[in-house]
Amino acid sequence: MSTNTELESNQAILDRVTSRRHRQHVEQAIVAWLLRVAALISILTTIGIVIILVAQSAGFFAEVSPWDFLTGTEWTPLLKPQQFGVLSLVGGTLLVAAIAGIVSLTLGLGAAIFLSEYAPE
């Protein structure tokens, strides 16, 4: 009798483990499917943005040459004659980024040195 109940007990444990593994497999398959859908939506959104940007900028670059746009130093889109030079805008952005990098590097290294060498444990 005890052998029979032991077999039934072992079978019940095996059924629970198998059921749990099956449920985990199904859950993992659902999550993998959802992640694939999210990735596809992200890719399609990015492609859509690029298509719209290219379509909208084609009209702009039909009127303004790309060379004048990239190398011009005047940005006056509301005044006559309109000028669309972004060189000074890009230069200002790079200058601000360089200053921010220098400040953050200095503060970050200072904090790291202080924490590793001088701060008590």
Short mmCIF file of N, CA and C in Angstrom, two decimals:
data_model
loop_
_atom_site.label_atom_id
_atom_site.label_comp_id
_atom_site.label_asym_id
_atom_site.label_seq_id
_atom_site.Cartn_x
_atom_site.Cartn_y
_atom_site.Cartn_z
N MET A 1 0.79 -1.19 0.00
CA MET A 1 0.00 0.00 0.00
C MET A 1 0.84 1.26 0.00
N SER A 2 1.89 1.24 0.81
CA SER A 2 2.71 2.44 0.87
C SER A 2 3.40 2.69 -0.46
N THR A 3 3.70 1.62 -1.18
CA THR A 3 4.32 1.77 -2.48
C THR A 3 3.36 2.43 -3.45
N ASN A 4 2.10 2.06 -3.36
CA ASN A 4 1.09 2.63 -4.22
C ASN A 4 0.88 4.11 -3.92
N THR A 5 0.83 4.50 -2.65
CA THR A 5 0.65 5.91 -2.29
C THR A 5 1.90 6.71 -2.63
N GLU A 6 3.07 6.08 -2.50
CA GLU A 6 4.30 6.78 -2.88
C GLU A 6 4.32 7.05 -4.38
N LEU A 7 3.87 6.09 -5.17
CA LEU A 7 3.81 6.28 -6.61
C LEU A 7 2.83 7.39 -6.97
N GLU A 8 1.67 7.40 -6.30
CA GLU A 8 0.69 8.45 -6.56
C GLU A 8 1.24 9.80 -6.14
N SER A 9 1.93 9.87 -5.02
CA SER A 9 2.52 11.12 -4.55
C SER A 9 3.59 11.60 -5.52
N ASN A 10 4.43 10.68 -5.97
CA ASN A 10 5.47 11.05 -6.94
C ASN A 10 4.86 11.51 -8.25
N GLN A 11 3.78 10.87 -8.68
CA GLN A 11 3.10 11.25 -9.91
C GLN A 11 2.48 12.64 -9.76
N ALA A 12 1.92 12.94 -8.60
CA ALA A 12 1.33 14.26 -8.35
C ALA A 12 2.40 15.34 -8.40
N ILE A 13 3.55 15.06 -7.81
CA ILE A 13 4.66 16.02 -7.83
C ILE A 13 5.13 16.22 -9.26
N LEU A 14 5.26 15.13 -10.02
CA LEU A 14 5.69 15.23 -11.41
C LEU A 14 4.68 16.02 -12.24
N ASP A 15 3.39 15.82 -11.99
CA ASP A 15 2.36 16.58 -12.70
C ASP A 15 2.46 18.07 -12.40
N ARG A 16 2.69 18.41 -11.12
CA ARG A 16 2.82 19.83 -10.75
C ARG A 16 4.04 20.46 -11.41
N VAL A 17 5.15 19.76 -11.40
CA VAL A 17 6.37 20.30 -12.00
C VAL A 17 6.18 20.47 -13.51
N THR A 18 5.59 19.48 -14.15
CA THR A 18 5.34 19.55 -15.59
C THR A 18 4.39 20.70 -15.91
N SER A 19 3.34 20.85 -15.11
CA SER A 19 2.38 21.93 -15.32
C SER A 19 3.06 23.29 -15.14
N ARG A 20 3.91 23.41 -14.14
CA ARG A 20 4.61 24.67 -13.89
C ARG A 20 5.55 24.99 -15.06
N ARG A 21 6.27 23.98 -15.54
CA ARG A 21 7.18 24.20 -16.68
C ARG A 21 6.41 24.61 -17.92
N HIS A 22 5.27 23.97 -18.15
CA HIS A 22 4.45 24.32 -19.30
C HIS A 22 3.94 25.75 -19.18
N ARG A 23 3.48 26.13 -18.01
CA ARG A 23 2.99 27.50 -17.79
C ARG A 23 4.11 28.51 -18.00
N GLN A 24 5.30 28.22 -17.48
CA GLN A 24 6.43 29.13 -17.67
C GLN A 24 6.79 29.23 -19.15
N HIS A 25 6.73 28.13 -19.87
CA HIS A 25 7.04 28.14 -21.30
C HIS A 25 6.03 29.01 -22.05
N VAL A 26 4.76 28.87 -21.71
CA VAL A 26 3.72 29.68 -22.35
C VAL A 26 3.93 31.16 -22.02
N GLU A 27 4.22 31.46 -20.76
CA GLU A 27 4.45 32.86 -20.37
C GLU A 27 5.64 33.45 -21.11
N GLN A 28 6.71 32.67 -21.23
CA GLN A 28 7.89 33.16 -21.95
C GLN A 28 7.58 33.38 -23.42
N ALA A 29 6.78 32.52 -24.00
CA ALA A 29 6.41 32.68 -25.41
C ALA A 29 5.57 33.94 -25.60
N ILE A 30 4.67 34.23 -24.68
CA ILE A 30 3.85 35.44 -24.78
C ILE A 30 4.71 36.68 -24.65
N VAL A 31 5.63 36.68 -23.69
CA VAL A 31 6.51 37.84 -23.50
C VAL A 31 7.41 38.04 -24.72
N ALA A 32 7.93 36.96 -25.28
CA ALA A 32 8.77 37.07 -26.47
C ALA A 32 7.96 37.65 -27.64
N TRP A 33 6.72 37.22 -27.80
CA TRP A 33 5.86 37.74 -28.86
C TRP A 33 5.59 39.23 -28.65
N LEU A 34 5.29 39.63 -27.40
CA LEU A 34 5.04 41.05 -27.11
C LEU A 34 6.28 41.90 -27.37
N LEU A 35 7.45 41.38 -27.04
CA LEU A 35 8.68 42.13 -27.30
C LEU A 35 8.95 42.27 -28.80
N ARG A 36 8.63 41.24 -29.55
CA ARG A 36 8.79 41.34 -31.01
C ARG A 36 7.84 42.38 -31.59
N VAL A 37 6.61 42.41 -31.10
CA VAL A 37 5.64 43.41 -31.57
C VAL A 37 6.12 44.82 -31.20
N ALA A 38 6.62 44.99 -29.98
CA ALA A 38 7.12 46.31 -29.56
C ALA A 38 8.31 46.72 -30.42
N ALA A 39 9.20 45.80 -30.73
CA ALA A 39 10.35 46.12 -31.57
C ALA A 39 9.90 46.49 -32.98
N LEU A 40 8.92 45.78 -33.51
CA LEU A 40 8.41 46.09 -34.84
C LEU A 40 7.76 47.47 -34.88
N ILE A 41 6.99 47.80 -33.85
CA ILE A 41 6.38 49.13 -33.77
C ILE A 41 7.45 50.20 -33.71
N SER A 42 8.49 49.97 -32.93
CA SER A 42 9.59 50.93 -32.83
C SER A 42 10.29 51.13 -34.17
N ILE A 43 10.55 50.04 -34.87
CA ILE A 43 11.22 50.14 -36.17
C ILE A 43 10.34 50.87 -37.18
N LEU A 44 9.06 50.52 -37.22
CA LEU A 44 8.15 51.17 -38.16
C LEU A 44 7.98 52.66 -37.85
N THR A 45 7.95 53.01 -36.57
CA THR A 45 7.87 54.42 -36.19
C THR A 45 9.10 55.18 -36.65
N THR A 46 10.26 54.61 -36.46
CA THR A 46 11.50 55.26 -36.89
C THR A 46 11.54 55.42 -38.40
N ILE A 47 11.13 54.40 -39.13
CA ILE A 47 11.09 54.50 -40.60
C ILE A 47 10.12 55.58 -41.03
N GLY A 48 8.96 55.65 -40.36
CA GLY A 48 7.98 56.69 -40.68
C GLY A 48 8.51 58.09 -40.44
N ILE A 49 9.22 58.27 -39.33
CA ILE A 49 9.81 59.59 -39.03
C ILE A 49 10.82 59.97 -40.11
N VAL A 50 11.67 59.04 -40.50
CA VAL A 50 12.68 59.33 -41.52
C VAL A 50 12.01 59.68 -42.84
N ILE A 51 10.97 58.95 -43.22
CA ILE A 51 10.28 59.23 -44.49
C ILE A 51 9.66 60.62 -44.45
N ILE A 52 9.01 60.98 -43.36
CA ILE A 52 8.38 62.29 -43.26
C ILE A 52 9.43 63.40 -43.28
N LEU A 53 10.55 63.20 -42.56
CA LEU A 53 11.61 64.22 -42.57
C LEU A 53 12.19 64.42 -43.96
N VAL A 54 12.43 63.34 -44.68
CA VAL A 54 13.00 63.46 -46.03
C VAL A 54 12.00 64.15 -46.95
N ALA A 55 10.71 63.78 -46.85
CA ALA A 55 9.70 64.38 -47.72
C ALA A 55 9.54 65.87 -47.44
N GLN A 56 9.54 66.25 -46.16
CA GLN A 56 9.36 67.66 -45.81
C GLN A 56 10.60 68.49 -46.15
N SER A 57 11.79 67.91 -45.97
CA SER A 57 13.00 68.68 -46.23
C SER A 57 13.31 68.79 -47.72
N ALA A 58 12.74 67.94 -48.53
CA ALA A 58 12.99 68.02 -49.98
C ALA A 58 12.53 69.36 -50.53
N GLY A 59 11.38 69.85 -50.09
CA GLY A 59 10.89 71.16 -50.53
C GLY A 59 11.78 72.29 -50.07
N PHE A 60 12.28 72.18 -48.83
CA PHE A 60 13.17 73.21 -48.30
C PHE A 60 14.47 73.27 -49.07
N PHE A 61 15.07 72.11 -49.32
CA PHE A 61 16.35 72.09 -50.02
C PHE A 61 16.20 72.35 -51.51
N ALA A 62 14.98 72.40 -52.02
CA ALA A 62 14.78 72.83 -53.40
C ALA A 62 14.98 74.34 -53.50
N GLU A 63 14.72 75.07 -52.41
CA GLU A 63 14.89 76.52 -52.39
C GLU A 63 16.24 76.96 -51.84
N VAL A 64 16.78 76.23 -50.87
CA VAL A 64 18.05 76.59 -50.23
C VAL A 64 19.04 75.47 -50.51
N SER A 65 20.23 75.86 -50.96
CA SER A 65 21.23 74.83 -51.25
C SER A 65 21.76 74.24 -49.94
N PRO A 66 22.02 72.94 -49.93
CA PRO A 66 22.56 72.33 -48.71
C PRO A 66 23.89 72.95 -48.27
N TRP A 67 24.72 73.38 -49.22
CA TRP A 67 25.99 73.99 -48.87
C TRP A 67 25.78 75.30 -48.12
N ASP A 68 24.87 76.14 -48.62
CA ASP A 68 24.57 77.39 -47.92
C ASP A 68 23.95 77.13 -46.55
N PHE A 69 23.14 76.11 -46.47
CA PHE A 69 22.51 75.77 -45.19
C PHE A 69 23.55 75.34 -44.17
N LEU A 70 24.51 74.51 -44.57
CA LEU A 70 25.50 73.97 -43.64
C LEU A 70 26.61 74.96 -43.32
N THR A 71 26.96 75.85 -44.25
CA THR A 71 28.10 76.73 -44.02
C THR A 71 27.72 78.18 -43.74
N GLY A 72 26.45 78.53 -43.89
CA GLY A 72 26.03 79.91 -43.63
C GLY A 72 26.07 80.24 -42.15
N THR A 73 26.33 81.52 -41.84
CA THR A 73 26.43 81.95 -40.45
C THR A 73 25.26 82.81 -40.01
N GLU A 74 24.34 83.11 -40.88
CA GLU A 74 23.18 83.95 -40.56
C GLU A 74 21.93 83.08 -40.50
N TRP A 75 21.12 83.25 -39.46
CA TRP A 75 19.84 82.54 -39.34
C TRP A 75 18.75 83.60 -39.19
N THR A 76 18.16 83.98 -40.28
CA THR A 76 17.09 84.97 -40.27
C THR A 76 15.93 84.49 -41.15
N PRO A 77 15.14 83.54 -40.67
CA PRO A 77 14.07 82.99 -41.51
C PRO A 77 12.87 83.93 -41.66
N LEU A 78 12.73 84.94 -40.78
CA LEU A 78 11.58 85.84 -40.84
C LEU A 78 11.85 87.13 -41.60
N LEU A 79 13.12 87.47 -41.78
CA LEU A 79 13.48 88.71 -42.46
C LEU A 79 13.67 88.47 -43.95
N LYS A 80 13.58 89.56 -44.70
CA LYS A 80 13.85 89.48 -46.14
C LYS A 80 15.24 90.03 -46.38
N PRO A 81 16.13 89.44 -47.05
CA PRO A 81 16.08 88.09 -47.61
C PRO A 81 16.26 87.04 -46.52
N GLN A 82 15.57 85.94 -46.66
CA GLN A 82 15.68 84.86 -45.69
C GLN A 82 17.03 84.17 -45.82
N GLN A 83 17.63 83.88 -44.66
CA GLN A 83 18.90 83.16 -44.64
C GLN A 83 18.79 82.03 -43.64
N PHE A 84 19.31 80.88 -44.04
CA PHE A 84 19.18 79.69 -43.21
C PHE A 84 20.55 79.03 -42.98
N GLY A 85 21.46 79.74 -42.37
CA GLY A 85 22.78 79.18 -42.10
C GLY A 85 22.83 78.61 -40.68
N VAL A 86 23.28 77.39 -40.54
CA VAL A 86 23.29 76.74 -39.23
C VAL A 86 24.70 76.55 -38.65
N LEU A 87 25.71 77.08 -39.32
CA LEU A 87 27.07 76.86 -38.84
C LEU A 87 27.27 77.46 -37.45
N SER A 88 26.80 78.67 -37.21
CA SER A 88 26.97 79.27 -35.89
C SER A 88 26.13 78.56 -34.84
N LEU A 89 24.98 78.03 -35.24
CA LEU A 89 24.15 77.28 -34.29
C LEU A 89 24.83 75.98 -33.88
N VAL A 90 25.42 75.29 -34.85
CA VAL A 90 26.14 74.05 -34.55
C VAL A 90 27.37 74.35 -33.71
N GLY A 91 28.07 75.42 -34.05
CA GLY A 91 29.25 75.81 -33.27
C GLY A 91 28.90 76.11 -31.82
N GLY A 92 27.80 76.84 -31.60
CA GLY A 92 27.36 77.13 -30.23
C GLY A 92 26.99 75.87 -29.47
N THR A 93 26.32 74.95 -30.14
CA THR A 93 25.95 73.68 -29.51
C THR A 93 27.18 72.89 -29.10
N LEU A 94 28.17 72.82 -29.99
CA LEU A 94 29.40 72.09 -29.67
C LEU A 94 30.17 72.76 -28.53
N LEU A 95 30.16 74.10 -28.49
CA LEU A 95 30.83 74.81 -27.41
C LEU A 95 30.17 74.52 -26.06
N VAL A 96 28.85 74.57 -26.02
CA VAL A 96 28.13 74.26 -24.78
C VAL A 96 28.39 72.82 -24.35
N ALA A 97 28.38 71.89 -25.31
CA ALA A 97 28.63 70.48 -24.99
C ALA A 97 30.05 70.29 -24.45
N ALA A 98 31.04 70.99 -25.03
CA ALA A 98 32.41 70.87 -24.55
C ALA A 98 32.55 71.41 -23.14
N ILE A 99 31.94 72.55 -22.86
CA ILE A 99 32.00 73.13 -21.51
C ILE A 99 31.33 72.19 -20.51
N ALA A 100 30.16 71.65 -20.87
CA ALA A 100 29.47 70.71 -19.98
C ALA A 100 30.30 69.46 -19.73
N GLY A 101 30.98 68.97 -20.76
CA GLY A 101 31.83 67.80 -20.60
C GLY A 101 33.00 68.07 -19.67
N ILE A 102 33.62 69.24 -19.81
CA ILE A 102 34.76 69.59 -18.95
C ILE A 102 34.31 69.71 -17.50
N VAL A 103 33.18 70.39 -17.28
CA VAL A 103 32.68 70.56 -15.91
C VAL A 103 32.30 69.21 -15.31
N SER A 104 31.57 68.39 -16.05
CA SER A 104 31.15 67.11 -15.49
C SER A 104 32.32 66.16 -15.28
N LEU A 105 33.30 66.19 -16.17
CA LEU A 105 34.48 65.35 -15.99
C LEU A 105 35.25 65.76 -14.74
N THR A 106 35.40 67.05 -14.53
CA THR A 106 36.12 67.54 -13.36
C THR A 106 35.39 67.17 -12.07
N LEU A 107 34.10 67.44 -12.03
CA LEU A 107 33.33 67.12 -10.84
C LEU A 107 33.25 65.61 -10.60
N GLY A 108 33.08 64.85 -11.66
CA GLY A 108 32.99 63.39 -11.53
C GLY A 108 34.28 62.78 -11.03
N LEU A 109 35.40 63.21 -11.60
CA LEU A 109 36.69 62.69 -11.13
C LEU A 109 36.97 63.11 -9.70
N GLY A 110 36.62 64.35 -9.37
CA GLY A 110 36.82 64.81 -8.00
C GLY A 110 36.00 64.01 -7.01
N ALA A 111 34.74 63.75 -7.33
CA ALA A 111 33.89 62.95 -6.45
C ALA A 111 34.41 61.52 -6.34
N ALA A 112 34.85 60.95 -7.45
CA ALA A 112 35.36 59.58 -7.42
C ALA A 112 36.62 59.47 -6.58
N ILE A 113 37.53 60.42 -6.73
CA ILE A 113 38.76 60.41 -5.93
C ILE A 113 38.45 60.59 -4.46
N PHE A 114 37.53 61.52 -4.15
CA PHE A 114 37.16 61.74 -2.76
C PHE A 114 36.55 60.47 -2.16
N LEU A 115 35.63 59.85 -2.86
CA LEU A 115 34.96 58.67 -2.33
C LEU A 115 35.91 57.49 -2.17
N SER A 116 36.85 57.33 -3.10
CA SER A 116 37.72 56.17 -3.01
C SER A 116 38.91 56.38 -2.08
N GLU A 117 39.36 57.61 -1.90
CA GLU A 117 40.58 57.84 -1.12
C GLU A 117 40.34 58.48 0.24
N TYR A 118 39.39 59.40 0.35
CA TYR A 118 39.27 60.19 1.56
C TYR A 118 38.03 59.90 2.40
N ALA A 119 36.96 59.45 1.79
CA ALA A 119 35.72 59.22 2.54
C ALA A 119 35.87 57.98 3.41
N PRO A 120 35.41 58.07 4.66
CA PRO A 120 35.50 56.87 5.51
C PRO A 120 34.51 55.80 5.04
N GLU A 121 34.85 54.57 5.33
CA GLU A 121 34.00 53.46 4.87
C GLU A 121 32.78 53.31 5.71
#
